[in-house]
mmCIF file of C-alpha atoms (C1' of nucleotides) in Angstrom:
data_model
loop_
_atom_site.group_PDB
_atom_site.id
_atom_site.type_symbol
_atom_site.label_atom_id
_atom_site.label_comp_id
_atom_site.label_asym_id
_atom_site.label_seq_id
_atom_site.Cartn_x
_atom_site.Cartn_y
_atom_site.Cartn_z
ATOM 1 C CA UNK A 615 98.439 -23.694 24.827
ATOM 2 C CA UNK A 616 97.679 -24.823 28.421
ATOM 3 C CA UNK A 617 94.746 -23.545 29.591
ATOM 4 C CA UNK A 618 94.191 -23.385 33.460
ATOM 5 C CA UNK A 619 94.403 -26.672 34.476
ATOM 6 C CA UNK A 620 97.465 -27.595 33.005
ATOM 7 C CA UNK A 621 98.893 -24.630 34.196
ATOM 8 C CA UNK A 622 97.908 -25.834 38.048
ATOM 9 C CA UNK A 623 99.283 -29.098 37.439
ATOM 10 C CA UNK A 624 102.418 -27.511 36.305
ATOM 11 C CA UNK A 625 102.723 -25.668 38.991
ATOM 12 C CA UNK A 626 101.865 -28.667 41.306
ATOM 13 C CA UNK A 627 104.376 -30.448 39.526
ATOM 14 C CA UNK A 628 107.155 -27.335 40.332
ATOM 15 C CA UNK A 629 106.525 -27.023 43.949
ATOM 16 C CA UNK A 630 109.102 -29.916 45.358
ATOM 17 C CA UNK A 631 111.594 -28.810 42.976
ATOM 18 C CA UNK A 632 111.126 -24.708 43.156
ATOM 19 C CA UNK A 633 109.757 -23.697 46.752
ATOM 20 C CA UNK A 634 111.384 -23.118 49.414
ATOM 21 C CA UNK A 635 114.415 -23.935 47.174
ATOM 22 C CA UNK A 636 117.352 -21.565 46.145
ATOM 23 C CA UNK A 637 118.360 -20.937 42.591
ATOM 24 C CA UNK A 638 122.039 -21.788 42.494
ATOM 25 C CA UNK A 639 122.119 -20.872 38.446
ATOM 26 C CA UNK A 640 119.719 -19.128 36.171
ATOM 27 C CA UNK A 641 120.747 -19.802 32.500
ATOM 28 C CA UNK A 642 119.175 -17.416 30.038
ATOM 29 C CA UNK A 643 120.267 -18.930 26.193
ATOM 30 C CA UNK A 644 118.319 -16.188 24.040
ATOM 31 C CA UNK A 645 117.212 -12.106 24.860
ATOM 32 C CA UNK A 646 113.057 -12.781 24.458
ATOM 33 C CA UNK A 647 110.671 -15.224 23.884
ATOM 34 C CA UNK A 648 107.384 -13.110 22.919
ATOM 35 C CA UNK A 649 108.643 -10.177 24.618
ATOM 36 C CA UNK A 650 112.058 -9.212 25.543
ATOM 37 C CA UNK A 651 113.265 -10.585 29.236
ATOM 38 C CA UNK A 652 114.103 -8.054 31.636
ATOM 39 C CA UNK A 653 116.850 -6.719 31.923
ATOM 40 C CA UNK A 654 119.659 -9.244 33.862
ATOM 41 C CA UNK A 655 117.305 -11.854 34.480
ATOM 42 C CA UNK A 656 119.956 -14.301 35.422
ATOM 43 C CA UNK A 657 121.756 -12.415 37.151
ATOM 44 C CA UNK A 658 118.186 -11.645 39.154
ATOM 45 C CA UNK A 659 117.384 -14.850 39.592
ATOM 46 C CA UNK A 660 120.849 -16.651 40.621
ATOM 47 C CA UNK A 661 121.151 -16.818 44.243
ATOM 48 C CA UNK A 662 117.490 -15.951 45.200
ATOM 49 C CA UNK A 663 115.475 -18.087 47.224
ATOM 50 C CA UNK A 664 111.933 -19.267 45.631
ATOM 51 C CA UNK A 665 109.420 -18.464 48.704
ATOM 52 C CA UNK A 666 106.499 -19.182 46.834
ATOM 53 C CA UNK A 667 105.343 -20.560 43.875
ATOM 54 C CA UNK A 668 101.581 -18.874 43.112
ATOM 55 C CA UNK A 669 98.927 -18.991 39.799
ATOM 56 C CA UNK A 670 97.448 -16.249 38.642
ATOM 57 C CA UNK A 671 95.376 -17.469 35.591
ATOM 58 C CA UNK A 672 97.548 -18.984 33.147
ATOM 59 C CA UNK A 673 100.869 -17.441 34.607
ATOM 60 C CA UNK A 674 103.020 -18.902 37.602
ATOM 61 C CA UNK A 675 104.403 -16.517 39.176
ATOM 62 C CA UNK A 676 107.222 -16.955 42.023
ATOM 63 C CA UNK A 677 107.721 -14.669 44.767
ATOM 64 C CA UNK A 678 111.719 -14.736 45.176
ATOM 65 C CA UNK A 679 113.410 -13.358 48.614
ATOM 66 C CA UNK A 680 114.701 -10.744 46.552
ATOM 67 C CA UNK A 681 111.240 -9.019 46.568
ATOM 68 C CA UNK A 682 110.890 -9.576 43.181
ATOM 69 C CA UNK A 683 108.340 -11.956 41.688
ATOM 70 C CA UNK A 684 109.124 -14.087 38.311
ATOM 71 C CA UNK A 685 106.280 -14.273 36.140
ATOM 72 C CA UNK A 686 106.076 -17.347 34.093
ATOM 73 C CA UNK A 687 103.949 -18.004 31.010
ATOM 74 C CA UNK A 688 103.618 -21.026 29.066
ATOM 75 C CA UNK A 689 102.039 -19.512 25.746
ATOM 76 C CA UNK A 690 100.610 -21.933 23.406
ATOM 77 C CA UNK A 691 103.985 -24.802 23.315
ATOM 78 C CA UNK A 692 105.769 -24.251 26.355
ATOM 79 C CA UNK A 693 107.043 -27.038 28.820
ATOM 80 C CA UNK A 694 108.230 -26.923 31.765
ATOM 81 C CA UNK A 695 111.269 -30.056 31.935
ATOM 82 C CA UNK A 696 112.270 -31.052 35.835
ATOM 83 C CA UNK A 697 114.978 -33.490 36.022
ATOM 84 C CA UNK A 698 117.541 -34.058 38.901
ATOM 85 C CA UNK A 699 117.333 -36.317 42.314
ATOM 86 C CA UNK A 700 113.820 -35.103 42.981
ATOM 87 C CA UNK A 701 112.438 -37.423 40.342
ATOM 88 C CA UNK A 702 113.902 -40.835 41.819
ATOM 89 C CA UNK A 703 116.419 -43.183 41.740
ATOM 90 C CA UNK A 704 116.229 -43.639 37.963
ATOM 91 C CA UNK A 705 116.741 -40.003 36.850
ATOM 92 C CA UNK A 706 119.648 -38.798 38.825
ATOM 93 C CA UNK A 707 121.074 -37.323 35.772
ATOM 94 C CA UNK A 708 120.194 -34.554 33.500
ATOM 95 C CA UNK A 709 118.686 -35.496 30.147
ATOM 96 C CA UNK A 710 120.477 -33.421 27.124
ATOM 97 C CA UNK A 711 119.877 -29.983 26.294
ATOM 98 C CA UNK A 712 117.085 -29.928 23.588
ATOM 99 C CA UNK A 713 116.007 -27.560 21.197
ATOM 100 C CA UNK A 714 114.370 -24.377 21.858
ATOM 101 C CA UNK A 715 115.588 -25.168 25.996
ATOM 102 C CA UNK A 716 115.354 -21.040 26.601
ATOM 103 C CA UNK A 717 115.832 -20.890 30.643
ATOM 104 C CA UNK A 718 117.738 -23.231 32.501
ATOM 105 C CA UNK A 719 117.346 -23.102 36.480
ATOM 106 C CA UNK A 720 119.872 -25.237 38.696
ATOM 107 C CA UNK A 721 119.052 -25.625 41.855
ATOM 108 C CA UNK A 722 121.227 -25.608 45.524
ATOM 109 C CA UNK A 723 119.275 -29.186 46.024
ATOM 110 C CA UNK A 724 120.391 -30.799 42.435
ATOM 111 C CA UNK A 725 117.302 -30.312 40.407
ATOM 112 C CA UNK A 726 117.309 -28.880 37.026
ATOM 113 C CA UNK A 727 113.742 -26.824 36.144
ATOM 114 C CA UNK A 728 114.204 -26.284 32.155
ATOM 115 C CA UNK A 729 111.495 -24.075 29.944
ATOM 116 C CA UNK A 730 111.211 -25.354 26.469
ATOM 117 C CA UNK A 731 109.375 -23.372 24.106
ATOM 118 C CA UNK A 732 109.470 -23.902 20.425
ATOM 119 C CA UNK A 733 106.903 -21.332 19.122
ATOM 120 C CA UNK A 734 107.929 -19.187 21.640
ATOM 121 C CA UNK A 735 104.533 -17.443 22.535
ATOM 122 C CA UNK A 736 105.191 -18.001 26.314
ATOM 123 C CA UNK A 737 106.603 -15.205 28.209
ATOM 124 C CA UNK A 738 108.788 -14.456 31.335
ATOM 125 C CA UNK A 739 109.094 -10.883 33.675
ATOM 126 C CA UNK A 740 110.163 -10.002 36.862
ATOM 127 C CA UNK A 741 108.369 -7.266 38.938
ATOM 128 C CA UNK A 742 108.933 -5.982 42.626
ATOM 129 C CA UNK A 743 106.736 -8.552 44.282
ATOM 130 C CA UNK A 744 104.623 -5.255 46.398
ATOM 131 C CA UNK A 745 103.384 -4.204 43.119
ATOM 132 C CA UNK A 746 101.286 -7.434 42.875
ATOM 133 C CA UNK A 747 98.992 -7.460 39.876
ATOM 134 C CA UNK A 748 99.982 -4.258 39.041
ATOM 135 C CA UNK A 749 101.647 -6.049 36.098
ATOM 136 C CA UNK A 750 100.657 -5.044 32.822
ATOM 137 C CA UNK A 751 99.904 -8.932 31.895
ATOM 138 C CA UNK A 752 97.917 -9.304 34.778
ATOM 139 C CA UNK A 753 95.790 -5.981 35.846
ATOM 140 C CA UNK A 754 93.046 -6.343 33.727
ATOM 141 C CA UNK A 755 92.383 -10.184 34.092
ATOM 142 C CA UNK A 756 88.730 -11.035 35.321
ATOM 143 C CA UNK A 757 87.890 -13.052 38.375
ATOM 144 C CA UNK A 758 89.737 -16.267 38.938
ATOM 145 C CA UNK A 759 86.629 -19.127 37.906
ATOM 146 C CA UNK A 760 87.549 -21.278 40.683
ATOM 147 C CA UNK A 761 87.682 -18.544 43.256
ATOM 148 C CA UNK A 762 84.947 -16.524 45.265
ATOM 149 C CA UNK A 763 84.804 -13.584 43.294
ATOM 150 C CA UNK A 764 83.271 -15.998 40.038
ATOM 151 C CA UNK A 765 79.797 -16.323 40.810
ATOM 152 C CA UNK A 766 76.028 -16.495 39.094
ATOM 153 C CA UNK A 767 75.464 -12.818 39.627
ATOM 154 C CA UNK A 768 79.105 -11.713 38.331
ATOM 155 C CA UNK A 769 78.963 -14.053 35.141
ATOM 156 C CA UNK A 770 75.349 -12.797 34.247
ATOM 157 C CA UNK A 771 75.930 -9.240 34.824
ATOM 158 C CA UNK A 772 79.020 -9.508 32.960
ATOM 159 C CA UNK A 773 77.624 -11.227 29.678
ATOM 160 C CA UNK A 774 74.322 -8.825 29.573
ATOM 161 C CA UNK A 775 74.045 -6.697 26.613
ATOM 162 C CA UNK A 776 77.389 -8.575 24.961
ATOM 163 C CA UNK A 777 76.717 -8.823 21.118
ATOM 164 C CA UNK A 778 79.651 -10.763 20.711
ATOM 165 C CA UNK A 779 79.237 -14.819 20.922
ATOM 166 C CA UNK A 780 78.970 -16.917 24.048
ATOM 167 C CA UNK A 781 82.185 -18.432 22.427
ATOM 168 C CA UNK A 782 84.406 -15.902 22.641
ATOM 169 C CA UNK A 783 82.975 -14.248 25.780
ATOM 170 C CA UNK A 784 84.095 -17.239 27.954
ATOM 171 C CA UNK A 785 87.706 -16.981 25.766
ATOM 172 C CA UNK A 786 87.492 -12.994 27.093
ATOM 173 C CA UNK A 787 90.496 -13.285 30.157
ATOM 174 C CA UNK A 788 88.827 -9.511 31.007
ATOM 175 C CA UNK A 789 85.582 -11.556 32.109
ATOM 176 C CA UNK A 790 87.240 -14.754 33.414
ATOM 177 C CA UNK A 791 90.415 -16.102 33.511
ATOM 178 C CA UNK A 792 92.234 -19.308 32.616
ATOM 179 C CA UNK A 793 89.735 -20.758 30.354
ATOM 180 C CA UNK A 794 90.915 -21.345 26.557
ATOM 181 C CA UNK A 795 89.628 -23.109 23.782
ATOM 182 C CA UNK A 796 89.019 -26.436 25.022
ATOM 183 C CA UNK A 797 87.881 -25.921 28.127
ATOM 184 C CA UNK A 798 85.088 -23.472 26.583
ATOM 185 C CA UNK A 799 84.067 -25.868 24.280
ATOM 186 C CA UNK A 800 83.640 -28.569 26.805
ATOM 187 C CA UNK A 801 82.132 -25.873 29.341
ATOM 188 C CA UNK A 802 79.235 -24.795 26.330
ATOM 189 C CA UNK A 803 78.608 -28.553 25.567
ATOM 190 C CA UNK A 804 77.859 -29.724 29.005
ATOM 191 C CA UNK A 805 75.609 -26.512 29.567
ATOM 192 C CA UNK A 806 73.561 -27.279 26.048
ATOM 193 C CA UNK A 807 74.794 -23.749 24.751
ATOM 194 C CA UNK A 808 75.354 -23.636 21.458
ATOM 195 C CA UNK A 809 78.767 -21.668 20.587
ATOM 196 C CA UNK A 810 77.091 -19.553 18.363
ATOM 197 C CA UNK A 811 74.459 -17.872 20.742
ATOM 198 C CA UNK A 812 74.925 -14.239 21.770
ATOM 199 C CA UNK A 813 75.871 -13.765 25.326
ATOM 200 C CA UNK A 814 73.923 -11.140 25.860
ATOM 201 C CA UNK A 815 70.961 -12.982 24.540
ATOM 202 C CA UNK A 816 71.447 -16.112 27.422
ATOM 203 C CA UNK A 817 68.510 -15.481 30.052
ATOM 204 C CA UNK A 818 69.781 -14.956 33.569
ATOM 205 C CA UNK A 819 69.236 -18.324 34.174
ATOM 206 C CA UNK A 820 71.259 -19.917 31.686
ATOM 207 C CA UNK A 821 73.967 -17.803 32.402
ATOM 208 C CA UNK A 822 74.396 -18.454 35.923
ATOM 209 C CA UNK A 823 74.312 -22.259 35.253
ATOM 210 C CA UNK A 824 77.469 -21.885 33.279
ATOM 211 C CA UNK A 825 79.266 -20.877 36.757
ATOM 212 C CA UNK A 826 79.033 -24.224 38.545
ATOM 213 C CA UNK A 827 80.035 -26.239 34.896
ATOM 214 C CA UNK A 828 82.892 -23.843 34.382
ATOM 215 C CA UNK A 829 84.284 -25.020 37.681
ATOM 216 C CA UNK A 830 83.130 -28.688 37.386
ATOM 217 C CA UNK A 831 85.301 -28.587 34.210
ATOM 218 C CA UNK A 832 88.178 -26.992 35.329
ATOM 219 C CA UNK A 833 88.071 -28.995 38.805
ATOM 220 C CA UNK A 834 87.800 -32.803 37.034
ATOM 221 C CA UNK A 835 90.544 -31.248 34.462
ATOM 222 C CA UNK A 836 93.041 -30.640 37.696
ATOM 223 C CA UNK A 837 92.321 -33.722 39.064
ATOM 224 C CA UNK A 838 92.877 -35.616 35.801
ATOM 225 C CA UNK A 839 96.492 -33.177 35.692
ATOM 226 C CA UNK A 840 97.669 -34.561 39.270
ATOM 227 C CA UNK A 841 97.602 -38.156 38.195
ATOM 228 C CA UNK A 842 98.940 -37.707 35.031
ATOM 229 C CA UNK A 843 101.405 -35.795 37.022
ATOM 230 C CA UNK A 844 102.871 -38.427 38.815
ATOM 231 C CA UNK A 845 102.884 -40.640 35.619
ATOM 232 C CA UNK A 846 104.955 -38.142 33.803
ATOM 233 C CA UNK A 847 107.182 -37.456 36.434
ATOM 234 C CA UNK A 848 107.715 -41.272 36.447
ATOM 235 C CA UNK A 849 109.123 -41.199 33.021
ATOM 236 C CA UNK A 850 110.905 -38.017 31.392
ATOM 237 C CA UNK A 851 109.872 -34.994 34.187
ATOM 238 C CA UNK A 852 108.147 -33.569 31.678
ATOM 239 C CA UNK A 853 104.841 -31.141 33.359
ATOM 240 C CA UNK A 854 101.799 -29.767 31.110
ATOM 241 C CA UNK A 855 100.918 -31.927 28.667
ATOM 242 C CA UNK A 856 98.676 -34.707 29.260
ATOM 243 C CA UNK A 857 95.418 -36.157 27.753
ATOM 244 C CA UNK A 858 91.830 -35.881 28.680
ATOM 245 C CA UNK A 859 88.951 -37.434 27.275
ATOM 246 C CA UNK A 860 87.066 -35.127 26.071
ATOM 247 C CA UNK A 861 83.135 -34.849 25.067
ATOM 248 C CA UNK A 862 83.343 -32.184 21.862
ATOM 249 C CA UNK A 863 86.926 -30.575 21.638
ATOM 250 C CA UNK A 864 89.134 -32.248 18.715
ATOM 251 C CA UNK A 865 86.195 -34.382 17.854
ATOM 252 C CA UNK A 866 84.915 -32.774 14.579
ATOM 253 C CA UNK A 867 82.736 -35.509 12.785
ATOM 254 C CA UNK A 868 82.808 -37.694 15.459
ATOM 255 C CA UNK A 869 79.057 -39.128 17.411
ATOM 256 C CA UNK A 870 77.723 -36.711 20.054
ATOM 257 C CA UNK A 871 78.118 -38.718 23.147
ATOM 258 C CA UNK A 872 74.791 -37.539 25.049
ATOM 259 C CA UNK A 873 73.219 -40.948 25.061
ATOM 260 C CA UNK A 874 70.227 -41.145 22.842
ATOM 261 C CA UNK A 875 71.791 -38.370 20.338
ATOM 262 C CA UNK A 876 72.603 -39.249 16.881
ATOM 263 C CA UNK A 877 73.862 -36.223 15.681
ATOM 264 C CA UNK A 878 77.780 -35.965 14.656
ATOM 265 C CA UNK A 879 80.339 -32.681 16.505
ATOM 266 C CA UNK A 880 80.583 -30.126 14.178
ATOM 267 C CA UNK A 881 83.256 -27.501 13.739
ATOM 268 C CA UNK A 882 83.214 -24.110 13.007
ATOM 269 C CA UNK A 883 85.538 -20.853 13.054
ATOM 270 C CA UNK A 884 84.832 -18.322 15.666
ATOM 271 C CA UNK A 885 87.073 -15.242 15.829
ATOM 272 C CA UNK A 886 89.826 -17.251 14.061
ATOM 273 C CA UNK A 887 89.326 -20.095 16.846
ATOM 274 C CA UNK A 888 87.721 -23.805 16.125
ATOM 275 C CA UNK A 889 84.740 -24.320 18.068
ATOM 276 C CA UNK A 890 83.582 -28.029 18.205
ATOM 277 C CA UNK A 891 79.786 -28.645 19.189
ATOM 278 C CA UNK A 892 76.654 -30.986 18.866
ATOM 279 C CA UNK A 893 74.584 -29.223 16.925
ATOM 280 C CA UNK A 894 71.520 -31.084 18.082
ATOM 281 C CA UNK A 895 72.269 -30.613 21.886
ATOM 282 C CA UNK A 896 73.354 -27.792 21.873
ATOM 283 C CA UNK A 897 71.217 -24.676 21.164
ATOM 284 C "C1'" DA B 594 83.610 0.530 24.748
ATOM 285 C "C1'" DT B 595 83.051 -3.402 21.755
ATOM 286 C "C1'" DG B 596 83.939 -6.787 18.245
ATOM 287 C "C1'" DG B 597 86.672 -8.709 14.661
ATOM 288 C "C1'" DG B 598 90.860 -9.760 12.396
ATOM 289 C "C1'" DG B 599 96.030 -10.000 11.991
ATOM 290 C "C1'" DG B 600 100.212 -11.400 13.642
ATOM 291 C "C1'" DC B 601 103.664 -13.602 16.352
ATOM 292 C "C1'" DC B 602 106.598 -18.586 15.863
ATOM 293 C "C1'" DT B 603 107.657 -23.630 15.036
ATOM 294 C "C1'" DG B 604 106.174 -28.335 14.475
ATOM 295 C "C1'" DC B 605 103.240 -31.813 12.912
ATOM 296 C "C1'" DC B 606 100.092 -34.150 10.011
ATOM 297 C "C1'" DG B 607 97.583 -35.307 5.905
ATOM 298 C "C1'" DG B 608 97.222 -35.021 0.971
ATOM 299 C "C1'" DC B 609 99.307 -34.934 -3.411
ATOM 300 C "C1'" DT C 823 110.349 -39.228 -0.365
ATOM 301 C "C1'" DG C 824 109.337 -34.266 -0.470
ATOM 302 C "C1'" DC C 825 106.653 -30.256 -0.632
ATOM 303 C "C1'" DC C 826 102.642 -27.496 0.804
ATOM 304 C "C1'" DG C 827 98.719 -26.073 3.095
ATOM 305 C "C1'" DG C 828 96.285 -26.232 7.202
ATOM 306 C "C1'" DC C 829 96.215 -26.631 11.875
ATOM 307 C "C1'" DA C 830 97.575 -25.859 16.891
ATOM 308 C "C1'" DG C 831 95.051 -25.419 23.738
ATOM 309 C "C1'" DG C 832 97.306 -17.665 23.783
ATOM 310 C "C1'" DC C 833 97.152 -13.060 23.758
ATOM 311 C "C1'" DC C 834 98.353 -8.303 22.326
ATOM 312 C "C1'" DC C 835 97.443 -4.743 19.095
ATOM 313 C "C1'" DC C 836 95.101 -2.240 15.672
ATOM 314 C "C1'" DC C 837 91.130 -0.919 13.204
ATOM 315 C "C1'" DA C 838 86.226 0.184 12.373
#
DNA sequence: ATGGGGGCCTGCCGGC
DNA sequence: TGCCGGCAGGCCCCCA
């Protein structure tokens, strides 16, 4: 479910509660979520020391002094609960154990870092941290959009001769990674693409513009994370959910909101995925 | 290799 | 009020 940006801001969120910090108590309350954990997680997690807490995409992933990493992924409902001193003199205690609460970690300093997962998509792994992205979840991921390797001549040599759409291209983690479903949709409205259009049929040009939108999007979506950060953390400690306002995503019927256009978002089914677009500004 | 569809899970919301 | 279908921001796997 989070995309990128909310994974950042849950990570953000982590950091004064996770690194640096040691993990006096991993609690593991069920064998798998979409994949069975590795073997003895708890027992590979309790007592380690989080160095560093890193994003790859849409996984955390925390570099333990155990030379192991802990791979983290949030699938489609997970949360990621903090509660404990950290958060303030109003949430010294810890709030009741919830439904689908999967992984519990206590820390030496007080603070309580709880995954809750109800559809259970998301995922967690531990690998020897030298391996890197040897990981099967991560070896194959493209370029990270917001990073160096992402750029006009990558993106257009990437999406040449593609007969698939434009659409599901920029959902395609093997050409970029971290952008889902609303972050594409918001990415192909502000470029004028429509959703439908073959990538391999975009000219050069059109292509590379995507680059610098793709990272406008993802960059104002971060930004709008870290201060809904601090409001969340000001009430239940809950990280990754929080609203934007956005231009075409979720707004199926709704006016275009390109000043001067009249047309109404539409939305259609790509590859099993809703795709919300003006119709009119976007060709 | 590429593109499309199925499936994994639970929760929520709208319509009847 | 209850039931049911549709929907959900991800991603792997299988098939043609």
């Amino acid at each position: 479910m989070p995309e990128l940006p909310e994974v950042e801001t849950v990570r953000r969120g982590l950091l004064p509660a996770m690194e640096g910090q040691v993990i006096a108590l991993a609690q593991v309350n069920r064998a798998d979520l979409r994949w069975p954990f590795p073997p003895q997680m708890a027992e590979r997690l309790t007592g380690a020391r989080v160095l560093r807490l890193r994003r790859r995409s849409k996984y955390i992933l925390a570099d333990l002094s155990t030379d192991e990493t802990l791979l983290i992924h949030l699938g489609m409902s997970g949360r990621m609960l903090i509660s404990g001193d950290l958060l303030g003199a109003f949430h010294h205690d810890h709030p009741a154990p919830q439904k689908h609460d999967h992984v519990v970690l206590t820390m030496e300093s007080g603070a309580r870092v709880t995954f809750n997962d109800a559809r259970r998509f998301g995922a967690m792994d531990m690998f020897p941290t030298a391996t890197g992205e040897a990981h099967p979840l991560l070896a194959a991921l493209g370029p990270e959009p917001l990073g160096n390797a992402f750029d006009e001549a990558y993106l257009s040599a990437r999406l040449k001769g593609r007969n698939t759409p434009i659409k599901s291209a920029l959902l395609d983690q093997h050409i970029v990674a971290g952008l889902g479903n609303i972050y594409v949709c918001e990415t192909l409205y502000r470029a004028g693409i429509s959703p439908k259009k073959k990538a391999g049929d975009l000219t050069v040009k059109r292509a590379s513009a995507l680059v610098p939108i793709i990272r406008d999007v993802l960059t104002e979506a971060i930004e709008a994370g870290g201060s809904s950060l601090r409001d969340y953390r000001q009430t239940d400690g809950e990280l990754g959910y929080f609203q934007h306002t956005f231009q075409v995503y979720g707004r199926e019927g709704e006016p275009c909101r390109t000043p001067g256009c009249t047309a109404q978002i539409e939305r259609i089914v790509q590859s099993g995925r809703s795709s919300f677009y003006c119709p009119t500004c976007q060709r």
